Structure formats: C-alpha cells, structure tokens
Short mmCIF file of C-alpha atoms in Angstrom, two decimals:
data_model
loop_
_atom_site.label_atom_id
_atom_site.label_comp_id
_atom_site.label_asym_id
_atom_site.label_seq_id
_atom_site.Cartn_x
_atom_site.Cartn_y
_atom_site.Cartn_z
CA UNK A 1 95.00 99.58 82.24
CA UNK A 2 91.32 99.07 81.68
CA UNK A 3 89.75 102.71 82.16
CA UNK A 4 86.18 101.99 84.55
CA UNK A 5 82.99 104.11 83.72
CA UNK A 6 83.61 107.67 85.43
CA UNK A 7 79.57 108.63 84.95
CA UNK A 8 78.50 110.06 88.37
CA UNK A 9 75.38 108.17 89.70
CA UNK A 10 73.12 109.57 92.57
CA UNK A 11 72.89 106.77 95.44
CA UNK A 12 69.86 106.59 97.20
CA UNK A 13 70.86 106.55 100.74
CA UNK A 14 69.64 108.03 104.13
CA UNK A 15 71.97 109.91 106.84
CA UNK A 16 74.09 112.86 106.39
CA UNK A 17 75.57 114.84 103.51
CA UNK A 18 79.32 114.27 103.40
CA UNK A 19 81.02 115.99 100.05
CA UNK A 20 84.68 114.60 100.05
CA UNK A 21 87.42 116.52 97.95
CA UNK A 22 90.11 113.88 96.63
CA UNK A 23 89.58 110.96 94.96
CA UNK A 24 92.77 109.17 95.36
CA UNK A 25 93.74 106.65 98.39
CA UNK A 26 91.85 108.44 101.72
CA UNK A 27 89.13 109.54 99.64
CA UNK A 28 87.38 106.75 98.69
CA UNK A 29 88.84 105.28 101.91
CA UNK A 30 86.91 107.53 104.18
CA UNK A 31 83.20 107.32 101.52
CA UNK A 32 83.68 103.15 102.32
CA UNK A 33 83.60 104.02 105.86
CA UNK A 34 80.90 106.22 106.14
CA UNK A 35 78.59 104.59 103.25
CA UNK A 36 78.86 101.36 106.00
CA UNK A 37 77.66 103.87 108.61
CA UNK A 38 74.69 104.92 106.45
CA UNK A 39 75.91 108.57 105.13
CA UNK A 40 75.88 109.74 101.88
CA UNK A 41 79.26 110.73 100.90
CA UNK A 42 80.06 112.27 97.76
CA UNK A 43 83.47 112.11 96.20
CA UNK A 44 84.87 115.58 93.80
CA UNK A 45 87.86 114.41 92.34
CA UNK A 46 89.49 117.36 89.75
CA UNK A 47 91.03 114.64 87.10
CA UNK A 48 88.94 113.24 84.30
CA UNK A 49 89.49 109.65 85.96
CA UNK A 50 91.08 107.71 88.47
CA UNK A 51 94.59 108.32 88.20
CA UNK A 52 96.94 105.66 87.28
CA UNK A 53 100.39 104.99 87.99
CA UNK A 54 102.36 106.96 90.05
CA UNK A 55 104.98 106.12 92.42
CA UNK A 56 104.98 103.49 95.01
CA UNK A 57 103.62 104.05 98.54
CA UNK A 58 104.49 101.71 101.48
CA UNK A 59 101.55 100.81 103.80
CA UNK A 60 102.77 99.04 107.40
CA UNK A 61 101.31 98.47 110.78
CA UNK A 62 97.44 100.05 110.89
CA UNK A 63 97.93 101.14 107.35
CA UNK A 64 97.61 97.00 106.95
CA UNK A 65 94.54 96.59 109.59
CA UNK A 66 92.95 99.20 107.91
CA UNK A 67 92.74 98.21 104.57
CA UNK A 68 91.81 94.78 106.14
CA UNK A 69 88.74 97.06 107.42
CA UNK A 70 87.41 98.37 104.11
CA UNK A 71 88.40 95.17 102.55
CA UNK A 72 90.75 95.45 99.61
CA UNK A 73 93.55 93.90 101.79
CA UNK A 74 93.95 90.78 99.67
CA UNK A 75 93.83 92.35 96.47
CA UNK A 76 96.27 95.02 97.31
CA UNK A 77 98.57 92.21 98.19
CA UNK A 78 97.61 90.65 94.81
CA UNK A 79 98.43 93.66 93.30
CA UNK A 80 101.33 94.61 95.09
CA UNK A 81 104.30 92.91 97.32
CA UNK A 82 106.10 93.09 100.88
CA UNK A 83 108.09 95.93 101.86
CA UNK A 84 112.01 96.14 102.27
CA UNK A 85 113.26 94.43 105.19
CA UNK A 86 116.43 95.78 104.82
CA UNK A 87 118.76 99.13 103.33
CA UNK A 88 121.82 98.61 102.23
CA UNK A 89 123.75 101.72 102.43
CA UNK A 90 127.29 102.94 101.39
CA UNK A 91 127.58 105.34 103.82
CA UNK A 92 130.72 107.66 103.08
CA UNK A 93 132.63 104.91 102.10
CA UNK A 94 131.32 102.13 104.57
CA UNK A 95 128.94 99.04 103.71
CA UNK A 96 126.03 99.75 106.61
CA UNK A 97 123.04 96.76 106.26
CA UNK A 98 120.50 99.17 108.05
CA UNK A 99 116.90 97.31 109.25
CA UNK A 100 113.67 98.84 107.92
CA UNK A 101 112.39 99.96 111.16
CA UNK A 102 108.34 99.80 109.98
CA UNK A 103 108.29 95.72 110.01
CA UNK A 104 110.17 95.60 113.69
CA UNK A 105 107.12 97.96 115.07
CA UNK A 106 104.17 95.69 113.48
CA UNK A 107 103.19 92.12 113.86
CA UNK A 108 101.98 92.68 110.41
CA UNK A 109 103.89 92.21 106.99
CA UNK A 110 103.87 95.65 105.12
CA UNK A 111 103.09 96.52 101.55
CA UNK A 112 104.25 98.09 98.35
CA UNK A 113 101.83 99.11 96.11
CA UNK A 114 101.72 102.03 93.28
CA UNK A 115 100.01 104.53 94.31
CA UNK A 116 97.48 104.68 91.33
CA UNK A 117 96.78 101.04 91.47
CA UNK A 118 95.38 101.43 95.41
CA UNK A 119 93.36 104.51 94.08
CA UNK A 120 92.13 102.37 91.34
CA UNK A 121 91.55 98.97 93.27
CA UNK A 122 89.41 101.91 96.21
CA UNK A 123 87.50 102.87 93.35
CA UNK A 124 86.16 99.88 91.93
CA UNK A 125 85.59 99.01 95.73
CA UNK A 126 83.04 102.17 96.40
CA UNK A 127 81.92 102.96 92.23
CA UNK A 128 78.35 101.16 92.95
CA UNK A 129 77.72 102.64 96.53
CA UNK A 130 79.35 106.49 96.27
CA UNK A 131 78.63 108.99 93.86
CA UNK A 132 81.58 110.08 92.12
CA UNK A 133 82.12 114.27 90.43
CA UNK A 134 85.00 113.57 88.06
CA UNK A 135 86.59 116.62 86.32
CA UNK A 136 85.69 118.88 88.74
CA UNK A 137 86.76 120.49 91.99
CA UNK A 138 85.43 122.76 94.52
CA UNK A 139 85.78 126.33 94.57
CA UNK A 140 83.58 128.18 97.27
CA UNK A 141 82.48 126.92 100.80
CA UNK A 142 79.80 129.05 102.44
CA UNK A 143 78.70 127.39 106.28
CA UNK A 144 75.24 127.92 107.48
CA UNK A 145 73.80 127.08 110.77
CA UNK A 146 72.17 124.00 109.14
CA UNK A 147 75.52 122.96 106.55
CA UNK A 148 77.81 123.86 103.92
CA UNK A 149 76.80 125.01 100.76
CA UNK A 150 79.71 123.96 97.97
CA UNK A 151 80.22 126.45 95.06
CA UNK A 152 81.73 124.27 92.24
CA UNK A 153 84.06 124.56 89.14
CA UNK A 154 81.86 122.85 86.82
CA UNK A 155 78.61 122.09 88.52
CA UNK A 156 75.88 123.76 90.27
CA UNK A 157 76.29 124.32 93.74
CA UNK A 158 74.66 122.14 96.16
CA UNK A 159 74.40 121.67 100.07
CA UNK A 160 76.23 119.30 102.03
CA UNK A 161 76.01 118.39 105.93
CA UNK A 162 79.71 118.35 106.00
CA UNK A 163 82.95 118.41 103.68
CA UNK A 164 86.39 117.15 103.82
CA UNK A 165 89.28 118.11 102.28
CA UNK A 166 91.48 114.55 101.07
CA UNK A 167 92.87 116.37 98.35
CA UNK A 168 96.92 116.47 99.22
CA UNK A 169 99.78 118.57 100.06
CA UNK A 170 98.26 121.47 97.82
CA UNK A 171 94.89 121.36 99.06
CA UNK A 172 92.10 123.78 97.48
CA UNK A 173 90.20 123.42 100.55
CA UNK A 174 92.76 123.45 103.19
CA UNK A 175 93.04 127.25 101.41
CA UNK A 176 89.59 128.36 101.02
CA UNK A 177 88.84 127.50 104.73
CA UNK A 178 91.99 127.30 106.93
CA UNK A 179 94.63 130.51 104.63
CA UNK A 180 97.26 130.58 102.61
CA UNK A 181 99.24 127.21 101.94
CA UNK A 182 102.72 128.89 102.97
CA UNK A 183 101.16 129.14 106.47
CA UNK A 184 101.54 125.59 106.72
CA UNK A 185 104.25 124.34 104.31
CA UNK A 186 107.30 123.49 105.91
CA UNK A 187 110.53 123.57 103.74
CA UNK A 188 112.72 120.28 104.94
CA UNK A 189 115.48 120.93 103.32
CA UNK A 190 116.10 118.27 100.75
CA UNK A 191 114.82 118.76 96.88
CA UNK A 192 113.79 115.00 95.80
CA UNK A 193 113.57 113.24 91.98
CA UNK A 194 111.77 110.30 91.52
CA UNK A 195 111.64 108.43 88.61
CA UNK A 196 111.34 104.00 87.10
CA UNK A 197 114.40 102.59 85.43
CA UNK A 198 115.12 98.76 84.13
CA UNK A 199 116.20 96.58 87.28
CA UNK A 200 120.17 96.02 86.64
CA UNK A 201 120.11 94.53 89.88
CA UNK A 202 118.70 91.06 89.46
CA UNK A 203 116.19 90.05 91.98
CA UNK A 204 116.14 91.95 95.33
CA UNK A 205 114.37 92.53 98.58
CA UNK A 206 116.18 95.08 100.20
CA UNK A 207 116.68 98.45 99.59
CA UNK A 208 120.02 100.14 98.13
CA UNK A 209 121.55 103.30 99.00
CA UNK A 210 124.54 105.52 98.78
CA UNK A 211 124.77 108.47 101.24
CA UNK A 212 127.36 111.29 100.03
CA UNK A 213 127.99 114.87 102.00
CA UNK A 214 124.69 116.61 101.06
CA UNK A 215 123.53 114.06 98.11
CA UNK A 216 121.97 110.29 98.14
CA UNK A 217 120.92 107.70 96.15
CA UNK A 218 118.10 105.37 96.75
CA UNK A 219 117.10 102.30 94.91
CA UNK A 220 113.96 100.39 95.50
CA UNK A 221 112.70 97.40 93.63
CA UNK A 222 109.18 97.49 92.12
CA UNK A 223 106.41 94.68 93.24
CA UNK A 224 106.21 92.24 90.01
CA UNK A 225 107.97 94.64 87.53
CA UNK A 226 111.57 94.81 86.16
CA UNK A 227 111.73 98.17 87.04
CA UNK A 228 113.52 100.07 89.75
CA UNK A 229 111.99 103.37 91.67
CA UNK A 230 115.14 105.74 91.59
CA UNK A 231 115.16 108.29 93.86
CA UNK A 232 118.27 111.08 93.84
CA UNK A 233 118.34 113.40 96.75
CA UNK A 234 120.20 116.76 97.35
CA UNK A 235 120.65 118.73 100.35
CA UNK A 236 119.65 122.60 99.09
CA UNK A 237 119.07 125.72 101.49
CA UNK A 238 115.54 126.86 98.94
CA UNK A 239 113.20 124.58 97.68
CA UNK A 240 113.30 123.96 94.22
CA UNK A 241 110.34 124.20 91.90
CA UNK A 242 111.66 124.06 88.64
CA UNK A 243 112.13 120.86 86.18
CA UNK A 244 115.12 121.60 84.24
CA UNK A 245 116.69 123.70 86.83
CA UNK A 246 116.68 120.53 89.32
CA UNK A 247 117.78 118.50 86.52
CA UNK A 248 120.47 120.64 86.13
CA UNK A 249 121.78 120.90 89.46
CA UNK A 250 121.50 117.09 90.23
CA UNK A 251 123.86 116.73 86.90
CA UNK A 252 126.16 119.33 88.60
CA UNK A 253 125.80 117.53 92.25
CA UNK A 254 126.31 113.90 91.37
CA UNK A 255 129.00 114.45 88.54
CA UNK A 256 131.86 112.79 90.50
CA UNK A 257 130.41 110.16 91.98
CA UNK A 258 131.30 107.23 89.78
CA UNK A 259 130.22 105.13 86.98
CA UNK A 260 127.03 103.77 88.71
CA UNK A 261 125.48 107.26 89.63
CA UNK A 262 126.44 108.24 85.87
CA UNK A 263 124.13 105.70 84.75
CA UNK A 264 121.00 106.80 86.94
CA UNK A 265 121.77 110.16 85.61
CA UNK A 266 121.48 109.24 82.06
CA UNK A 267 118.94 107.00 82.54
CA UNK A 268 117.24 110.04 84.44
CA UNK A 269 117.08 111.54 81.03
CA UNK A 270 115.44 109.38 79.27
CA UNK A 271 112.77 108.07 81.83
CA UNK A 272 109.03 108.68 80.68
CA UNK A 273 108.53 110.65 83.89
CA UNK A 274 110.67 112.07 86.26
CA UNK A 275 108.75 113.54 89.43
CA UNK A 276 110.66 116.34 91.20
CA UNK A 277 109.64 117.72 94.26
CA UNK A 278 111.04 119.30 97.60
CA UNK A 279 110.69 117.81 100.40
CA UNK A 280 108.02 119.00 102.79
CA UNK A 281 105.54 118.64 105.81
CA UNK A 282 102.08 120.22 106.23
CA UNK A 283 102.07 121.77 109.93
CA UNK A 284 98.78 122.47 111.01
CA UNK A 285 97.35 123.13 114.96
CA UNK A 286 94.15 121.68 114.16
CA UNK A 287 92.41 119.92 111.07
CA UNK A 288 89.01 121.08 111.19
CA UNK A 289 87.31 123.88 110.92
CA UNK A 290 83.49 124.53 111.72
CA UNK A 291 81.56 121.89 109.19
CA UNK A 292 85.15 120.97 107.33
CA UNK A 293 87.70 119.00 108.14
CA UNK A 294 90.99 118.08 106.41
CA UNK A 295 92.49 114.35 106.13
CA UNK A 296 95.37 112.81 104.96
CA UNK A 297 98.15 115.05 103.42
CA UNK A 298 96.07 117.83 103.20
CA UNK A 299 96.30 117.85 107.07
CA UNK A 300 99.45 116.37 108.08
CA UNK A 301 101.73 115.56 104.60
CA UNK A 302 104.85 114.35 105.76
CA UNK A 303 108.31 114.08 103.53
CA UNK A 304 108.30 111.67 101.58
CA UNK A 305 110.80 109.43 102.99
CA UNK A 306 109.28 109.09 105.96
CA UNK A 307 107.11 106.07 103.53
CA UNK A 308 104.22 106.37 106.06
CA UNK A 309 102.01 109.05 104.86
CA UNK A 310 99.68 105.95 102.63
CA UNK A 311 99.48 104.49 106.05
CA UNK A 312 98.20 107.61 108.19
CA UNK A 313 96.25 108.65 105.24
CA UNK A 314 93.88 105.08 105.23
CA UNK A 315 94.18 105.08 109.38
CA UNK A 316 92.73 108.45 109.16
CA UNK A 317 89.88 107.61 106.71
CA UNK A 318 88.78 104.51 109.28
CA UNK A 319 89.53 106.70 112.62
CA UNK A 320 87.33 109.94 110.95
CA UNK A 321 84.45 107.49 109.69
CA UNK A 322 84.27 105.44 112.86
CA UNK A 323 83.98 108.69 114.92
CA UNK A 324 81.30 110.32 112.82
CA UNK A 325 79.56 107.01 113.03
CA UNK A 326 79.77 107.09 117.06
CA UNK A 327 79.01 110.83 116.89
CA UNK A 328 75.77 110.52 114.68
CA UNK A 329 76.95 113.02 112.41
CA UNK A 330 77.55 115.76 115.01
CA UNK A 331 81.11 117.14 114.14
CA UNK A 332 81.74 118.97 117.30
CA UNK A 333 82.27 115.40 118.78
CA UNK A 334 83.47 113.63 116.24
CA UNK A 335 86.16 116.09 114.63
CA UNK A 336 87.94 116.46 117.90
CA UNK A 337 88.20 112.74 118.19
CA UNK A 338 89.52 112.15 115.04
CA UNK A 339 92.18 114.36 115.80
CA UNK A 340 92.76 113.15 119.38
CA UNK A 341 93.60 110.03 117.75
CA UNK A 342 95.69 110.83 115.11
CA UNK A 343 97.80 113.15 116.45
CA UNK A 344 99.98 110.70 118.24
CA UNK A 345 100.84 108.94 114.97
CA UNK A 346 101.53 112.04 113.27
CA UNK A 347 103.67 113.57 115.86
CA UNK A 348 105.52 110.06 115.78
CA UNK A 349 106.46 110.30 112.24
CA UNK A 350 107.41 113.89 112.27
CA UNK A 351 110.24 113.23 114.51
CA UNK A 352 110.94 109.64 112.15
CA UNK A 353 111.16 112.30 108.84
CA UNK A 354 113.96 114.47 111.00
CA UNK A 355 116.31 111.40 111.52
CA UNK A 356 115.37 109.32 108.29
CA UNK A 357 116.44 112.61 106.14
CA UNK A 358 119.58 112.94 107.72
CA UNK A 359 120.47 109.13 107.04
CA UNK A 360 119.63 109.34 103.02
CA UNK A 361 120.92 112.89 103.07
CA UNK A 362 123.68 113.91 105.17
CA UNK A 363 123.52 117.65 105.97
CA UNK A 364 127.30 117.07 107.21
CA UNK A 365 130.68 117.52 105.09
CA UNK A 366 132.62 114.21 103.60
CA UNK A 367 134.45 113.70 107.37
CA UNK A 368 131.52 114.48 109.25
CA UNK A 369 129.37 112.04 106.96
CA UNK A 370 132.02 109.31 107.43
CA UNK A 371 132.59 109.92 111.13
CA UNK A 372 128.65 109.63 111.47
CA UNK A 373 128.40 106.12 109.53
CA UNK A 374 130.55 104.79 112.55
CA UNK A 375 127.87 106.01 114.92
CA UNK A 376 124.65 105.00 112.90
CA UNK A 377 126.56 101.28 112.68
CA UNK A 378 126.96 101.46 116.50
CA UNK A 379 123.39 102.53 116.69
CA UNK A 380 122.04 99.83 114.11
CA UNK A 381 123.33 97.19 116.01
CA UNK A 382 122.27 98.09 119.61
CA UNK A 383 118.79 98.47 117.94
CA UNK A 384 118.88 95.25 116.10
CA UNK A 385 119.65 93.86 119.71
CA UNK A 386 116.60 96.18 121.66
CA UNK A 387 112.85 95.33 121.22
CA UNK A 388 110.66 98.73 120.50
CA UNK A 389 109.33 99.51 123.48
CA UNK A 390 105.78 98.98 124.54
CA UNK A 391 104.74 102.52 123.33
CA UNK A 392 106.61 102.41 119.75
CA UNK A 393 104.46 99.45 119.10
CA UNK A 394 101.18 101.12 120.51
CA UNK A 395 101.67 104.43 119.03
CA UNK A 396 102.39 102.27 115.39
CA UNK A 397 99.51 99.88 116.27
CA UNK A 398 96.77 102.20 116.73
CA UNK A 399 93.67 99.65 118.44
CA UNK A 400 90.81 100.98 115.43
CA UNK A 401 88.04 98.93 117.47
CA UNK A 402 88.14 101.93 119.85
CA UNK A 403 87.15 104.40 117.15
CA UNK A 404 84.55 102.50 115.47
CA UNK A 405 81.02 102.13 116.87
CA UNK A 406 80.67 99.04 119.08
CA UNK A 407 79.97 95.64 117.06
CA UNK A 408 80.81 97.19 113.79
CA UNK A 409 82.15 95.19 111.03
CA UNK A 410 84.10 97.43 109.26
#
C-alpha cells in the first residue's frame, strides 16, 4: 500500500475548535462532517500513519446511508464487497442455513471492507481540508468557561472549543475525563482469535460455522482476496489477555474436534497475525461530559460479533456533526441530541450481541447445544417466514435528514 504524506497542515477555516482523538473510521468521519458545517476540526491520531490492514468490518443499513453522506460510498464498494447473506452452521451435529439478519432489516445492500482500507480511503477523503497530529496523543484536558485546553504527548498544548474522544474500546480520553476503564468494561464471556488463512473453500458468499458446547468456529470469505478471516471462539469464565496463553488453551479446547479444526489450528500458527481479544462492551450512562464527548467504541464498543459497531461508529460521526451544526457549536444542545439519537441503536444491538454470542458460542453442554439447534431451526424458519416489524426497520434505518441542519447536503 502506497503510504500518503502524514505532514500536519493548518487549515484556514472559521467556526469552532473541535480537537478529535482517533484517526481511524469515526474520526475522520465526524472532521468531514463538521469541516462541511464550517468548524475546524483537528484530528490526534497516536500511530505514525494511517493504519493499514486489519480485520474486516461489516457496514449495513445507516452505516450504508452514511457513508453515502460523506461520500466515499462508491469507493468503499470498489474497495470492498457485499456482506454474507447467509451462515451455514453445524450446530451440534445438525446442518442449520441461518439468514444474516442485517440485509432483512435494510433496503440497502451491506458491505465488507478491511478496516484499515475505510480508515485509509476517510483519510485521503479529509487530508486537504483537516489538519492531521500523527504520532501523538493527548494526555491532559483542563475545561475553562470559554474551552478546553489539550495537554499533549508530543506537542505544545493548545485550546480547543471542544474535544472528542473516537479513539476505541481503550480510550485515553474516555479515562482522563469520564474514570477508570474497568468502570465501563463489560466482560461477555467469550475470549475471541482472529486471524487470514488461504481460502480452501472455493468461491463463497455465505458464512461457515461450527458451534460446539462452549467453542465455535467461524469462517468468512474476504472481499477480492483468496484469503479467509478465521475466527475461533471459546466460552471462558475470565477474560483472557495473554497471547500464548490463549493460544494454548484454544489448542487444548479444539483438540478433538476433527481434521478440519486441526487445520485452522495449525494454520493459526503460522498466520502473520493472529489478533486475540475477549469479548467485550463499553457500558456507559452518558457520553459526554462538559466540553467532551465520546463517539464510537470509545462510547458504546460492542462485541465483536455483533458486526455492527463500523456501522454505529460512521452513524454516530453524521448524527454528532449534524447536531453541532443545528446547535451552532453550543454542546449543551447538541451533545444531548446526539445521544438521544443514538441510544436506540445502541440499546438495539446490545440485546443482538446477547443472542448472536450464544449462537457462535454455546454456553450449554453437548445435549443442551444439540437440543437448542432444534429450537434455533424452528426459530430460523418462522423468521424467514415473518417480516421485521415496523420498528426493527426504523430503529436499523435511522432517518439522518432529521439530525442534519435543514437543506444540507451532506
């Protein structure tokens, strides 16, 4: 991949300060938005350069009109490709074709996109407008009655107006302003790896799954690649934080399950990165404080197979940027808002994560898991039969235009 020029620029524009913390997907998501609306958003992102790679994210339903709004849809589908429209799942011993329940709730065909090439494709979007703080981060907030004044890690300080914290599950400023991140980090009880192998499969549009008492597997094809994203799952009462230590245990988990699973295992091994991580959501009563105000995963991260926090993340950046825009700046309106609107969507997915984990990763023993495969094929087809109900496809199909100032052309 072609590296871009990282050199930060000053941008002569009028309207308030905004400093944003995160330069991956909401990020530069949110600066588009409010450089339309005539701020002057700065962007602090800790890495030396955009970040490449990284797994794939799945954007569906507003995730889609939003993108369409800052305008990289087309080239995202360029880059990327359409989601799943199906699972298949060996379910304790049963062959379950499960529908991906995203496309049903949207008039609008989702996308699969690495993660690093959306961050990338944002940044060449917003280089030439937004001034960009590479290899740095922030590391002292101090609110006046007239702004924020930003301590930095490798800069001066300087004042902002406000400052938002897009900077992930682990946010820095989620901890200076808001505590501790164990306040807020909630264990779900699943330890994930993630990692790319060659595509054995052939070519393939659904995804493919095996669901064992307290263990999964999960295979899901790469947008124009012969790779695979693997993902091996294990039911575990403590998080685990450790490389080797997951390795280790997965190895010990999976060891009987058969000549396919020994393959991922090995091929586990020799992958050039395997990402391990527990899964988790960031709980939170409210997402602003004062002058700050969190978006994205450092607000509301979600576990990961949920596959809809690249959506919420981009909906948020539009949603926060339209109501500052309608607010004129003035965060006691516009914060409160923002979170008015997002909750809904948030809350939504929460109770998705709960039922989605339970499908990949049965917290049940080998008769409970198979008895439960009958039920989940009852409950597959009644749903394939049933439309989502007028409020599924509102709640997924969040109207922007009400959060944006009137006539704008976002």
């Amino acid at each position: 991949m072609k590296k871009a020029s990282f050199v930060s620029r000053e941008v002569d524009m009028s309207g308030p300060r905004v400093l944003i913390s995160g330069g991956g997907t909401a990020g530069p998501a949110l600066a588009h938005m409010l450089r339309t609306y005539g701020f002057r958003p700065t962007i602090v992102e800790r890495a030396p350069e955009v970040r490449a790679g990284g797994h794939v994210i799945q954007i569906d339903g507003v995730g889609i009109d939003a993108l369409r709004r800052i305008g990289v849809l087309d080239e995202a589908r360029r880059t990327g490709g359409p989601t799943p429209d199906e699972i298949h799942l060996d379910y304790g011993g049963r062959r379950l074709v499960l529908p991906n329940g995203a496309p049903r709730l949207s008039d609008e065909t989702g996308l699969l996109i690495r993660r690093g090439d959306l961050a990338e494709l944002l940044y060449r979007h917003v280089r030439d407008d937004v001034e960009y703080l590479f290899d740095d981060a922030v590391s002292g907030l101090r609110e006046t009655e007239e702004g924020i004044v930003v301590d930095f890690e490798n800069r001066s300080s300087r004042d902002f107006d406000l400052v938002v914290g897009a900077d992930g599950v682990h946010s820095g400023v989620r901890s200076l302003v808001f505590g501790p991140e164990e306040r807020f980090l909630h264990y779900k009880g699943t330890n994930i790896a993630l990692f790319e192998i060659e595509n054995h499969l052939g070519p393939v549009r659904h995804m493919i799954g095996r669901a064992r008492a307290r263990r999964g597997t999960l295979l899901q094809p790469i947008p124009d690649t012969d790779l695979l994203e693997c993902f091996l799952l294990t039911r575990d009462p403590e998080p685990l934080t450790d490389v080797e230590s997951h390795r280790a245990l997965l190895r010990k988990r999976f060891e009987r399950d058969g000549e396919e699973t020994r393959r991922l295992l090995e091929a586990m091994e020799y992958a050039r990165t395997t990402y391990t991580t527990p899964s988790a959501q960031i709980r939170m009563d409210s997402w602003s404080l004062g002058r700050t105000v969190l978006l994205g995963d450092a607000g509301h991260a979600l576990e990961p197979m949920t596959t809809q926090g690249g959506s919420l993340a981009l909906t948020g950046a539009c949603v926060l940027g339209g109501e500052l825009a309608k607010a004129r700046g003035d965060h006691r309106v516009a914060f409160p808002a923002y979170e008015r609107a997002m909750r809904g969507l948030v809350d939504a997915d929460i109770l998705t994560s709960q039922a989605n984990g339970e499908i990949f990763v049965p917290s049940s023993g080998a008769i409970g898991t198979y008895v439960r495969s009958w039920l989940l094929d009852g409950a597959s087809r009644l749903g394939q039969r049933m439309r989502p109900s007028a409020e599924q496809r509102k709640a997924y199909n969040l109207p922007l235009d009400e959060h944006l100032p009137a006539g704008a052309g976002a």
